[in-house]
mmCIF file of C-alpha atoms in Angstrom:
data_model
loop_
_atom_site.group_PDB
_atom_site.id
_atom_site.type_symbol
_atom_site.label_atom_id
_atom_site.label_comp_id
_atom_site.label_asym_id
_atom_site.label_seq_id
_atom_site.Cartn_x
_atom_site.Cartn_y
_atom_site.Cartn_z
ATOM 1 C CA UNK A 1 0.000 0.000 0.000
ATOM 2 C CA UNK A 2 1.459 3.348 -1.034
ATOM 3 C CA UNK A 3 1.889 6.294 1.292
ATOM 4 C CA UNK A 4 -0.887 8.147 -0.531
ATOM 5 C CA UNK A 5 -3.277 5.207 -0.104
ATOM 6 C CA UNK A 6 -2.456 5.021 3.610
ATOM 7 C CA UNK A 7 -3.121 8.741 3.997
ATOM 8 C CA UNK A 8 -6.470 8.474 2.183
ATOM 9 C CA UNK A 9 -7.456 5.487 4.307
ATOM 10 C CA UNK A 10 -6.518 7.336 7.506
ATOM 11 C CA UNK A 11 -8.532 10.400 6.446
ATOM 12 C CA UNK A 12 -11.547 8.193 5.647
ATOM 13 C CA UNK A 13 -11.301 6.533 9.073
ATOM 14 C CA UNK A 14 -11.103 9.941 10.799
ATOM 15 C CA UNK A 15 -14.060 11.230 8.765
ATOM 16 C CA UNK A 16 -16.117 8.180 9.754
ATOM 17 C CA UNK A 17 -15.174 8.564 13.430
ATOM 18 C CA UNK A 18 -16.076 12.262 13.397
ATOM 19 C CA UNK A 19 -19.445 11.503 11.822
ATOM 20 C CA UNK A 20 -20.045 8.762 14.397
ATOM 21 C CA UNK A 21 -19.291 11.187 17.244
ATOM 22 C CA UNK A 22 -21.800 13.673 15.845
ATOM 23 C CA UNK A 23 -24.436 10.954 15.379
ATOM 24 C CA UNK A 24 -23.946 9.780 18.990
ATOM 25 C CA UNK A 25 -24.225 13.351 20.264
ATOM 26 C CA UNK A 26 -27.433 13.791 18.299
ATOM 27 C CA UNK A 27 -28.850 10.552 19.748
ATOM 28 C CA UNK A 28 -27.909 11.672 23.263
ATOM 29 C CA UNK A 29 -29.596 15.035 22.682
ATOM 30 C CA UNK A 30 -32.791 13.381 21.447
ATOM 31 C CA UNK A 31 -32.909 10.974 24.402
ATOM 32 C CA UNK A 32 -32.088 13.443 27.156
ATOM 33 C CA UNK A 33 -32.955 16.865 25.697
ATOM 34 C CA UNK A 34 -29.455 17.958 26.766
ATOM 35 C CA UNK A 35 -28.045 21.032 25.062
ATOM 36 C CA UNK A 36 -24.766 20.032 23.414
ATOM 37 C CA UNK A 37 -21.942 21.962 21.811
ATOM 38 C CA UNK A 38 -18.869 20.187 20.479
ATOM 39 C CA UNK A 39 -15.946 21.585 18.557
ATOM 40 C CA UNK A 40 -13.407 19.353 16.855
ATOM 41 C CA UNK A 41 -10.217 20.844 15.429
ATOM 42 C CA UNK A 42 -8.234 18.596 13.124
ATOM 43 C CA UNK A 43 -5.859 19.285 10.255
ATOM 44 C CA UNK A 44 -6.364 23.049 10.542
ATOM 45 C CA UNK A 45 -10.151 22.882 10.264
ATOM 46 C CA UNK A 46 -12.981 23.240 12.788
ATOM 47 C CA UNK A 47 -16.022 20.972 12.837
ATOM 48 C CA UNK A 48 -18.868 22.183 15.020
ATOM 49 C CA UNK A 49 -21.953 20.400 16.323
ATOM 50 C CA UNK A 50 -24.612 22.201 18.306
ATOM 51 C CA UNK A 51 -28.154 21.245 19.243
ATOM 52 C CA UNK A 52 -29.518 24.774 19.228
ATOM 53 C CA UNK A 53 -29.257 27.952 17.191
ATOM 54 C CA UNK A 54 -29.669 30.196 20.230
ATOM 55 C CA UNK A 55 -27.326 33.181 20.389
ATOM 56 C CA UNK A 56 -26.731 32.320 24.051
ATOM 57 C CA UNK A 57 -25.399 28.844 23.338
ATOM 58 C CA UNK A 58 -22.755 27.770 24.083
ATOM 59 C CA UNK A 59 -22.371 29.861 27.234
ATOM 60 C CA UNK A 60 -19.111 31.716 27.706
ATOM 61 C CA UNK A 61 -16.582 30.752 30.381
ATOM 62 C CA UNK A 62 -17.733 33.475 32.796
ATOM 63 C CA UNK A 63 -21.315 32.179 32.788
ATOM 64 C CA UNK A 64 -20.130 28.584 33.215
ATOM 65 C CA UNK A 65 -17.904 29.606 36.151
ATOM 66 C CA UNK A 66 -20.940 31.146 37.922
ATOM 67 C CA UNK A 67 -23.011 27.958 37.747
ATOM 68 C CA UNK A 68 -23.703 25.796 40.767
ATOM 69 C CA UNK A 69 -22.878 23.039 41.066
ATOM 70 C CA UNK A 70 -19.600 23.762 39.360
ATOM 71 C CA UNK A 71 -19.047 22.105 35.983
ATOM 72 C CA UNK A 72 -17.234 18.788 35.799
ATOM 73 C CA UNK A 73 -14.450 18.643 33.249
ATOM 74 C CA UNK A 74 -13.493 15.179 32.038
ATOM 75 C CA UNK A 75 -10.068 14.447 30.658
ATOM 76 C CA UNK A 76 -9.335 11.707 28.109
ATOM 77 C CA UNK A 77 -8.115 9.306 30.805
ATOM 78 C CA UNK A 78 -11.442 9.654 32.640
ATOM 79 C CA UNK A 79 -13.304 8.659 29.514
ATOM 80 C CA UNK A 80 -11.037 5.676 28.806
ATOM 81 C CA UNK A 81 -10.745 4.371 32.369
ATOM 82 C CA UNK A 82 -13.761 5.862 34.112
ATOM 83 C CA UNK A 83 -16.203 3.031 33.658
ATOM 84 C CA UNK A 84 -16.078 -0.134 35.690
ATOM 85 C CA UNK A 85 -16.910 -3.561 34.324
ATOM 86 C CA UNK A 86 -20.552 -3.142 35.355
ATOM 87 C CA UNK A 87 -20.840 0.064 33.301
ATOM 88 C CA UNK A 88 -21.193 2.432 36.265
ATOM 89 C CA UNK A 89 -19.263 5.668 36.357
ATOM 90 C CA UNK A 90 -16.227 5.845 38.629
ATOM 91 C CA UNK A 91 -14.457 9.048 39.653
ATOM 92 C CA UNK A 92 -11.229 8.832 37.686
ATOM 93 C CA UNK A 93 -9.251 11.943 36.784
ATOM 94 C CA UNK A 94 -12.238 14.282 37.038
ATOM 95 C CA UNK A 95 -11.758 17.955 37.858
ATOM 96 C CA UNK A 96 -14.331 20.227 39.399
ATOM 97 C CA UNK A 97 -13.653 23.752 38.202
ATOM 98 C CA UNK A 98 -13.613 26.557 40.692
ATOM 99 C CA UNK A 99 -14.008 30.223 39.878
ATOM 100 C CA UNK A 100 -12.623 31.331 36.556
ATOM 101 C CA UNK A 101 -10.199 28.472 36.000
ATOM 102 C CA UNK A 102 -10.060 27.149 32.451
ATOM 103 C CA UNK A 103 -13.278 25.460 31.423
ATOM 104 C CA UNK A 104 -13.279 23.340 28.296
#
């Protein structure tokens, strides 16, 4: 397989994964009525998914910092290791933001 073929295959896999993420987010929104905003940046391009067209969504960091309870920010390790064998959430590498600390 040539280098060009490998690159095309990799890009196709990434495109499929991105589309799967957006489909899963849409399913989650429909099931829970959660408002969702996701931004993916890859290869110099942004891909955005949002469940609303409201001018107030997504909220800015100052508004998020004022919420109670404080937002929970998950890191990649929490996603990969945060579920036990029985499928229940465990507290692994989860940060609770305080004040105006960086919220992602």
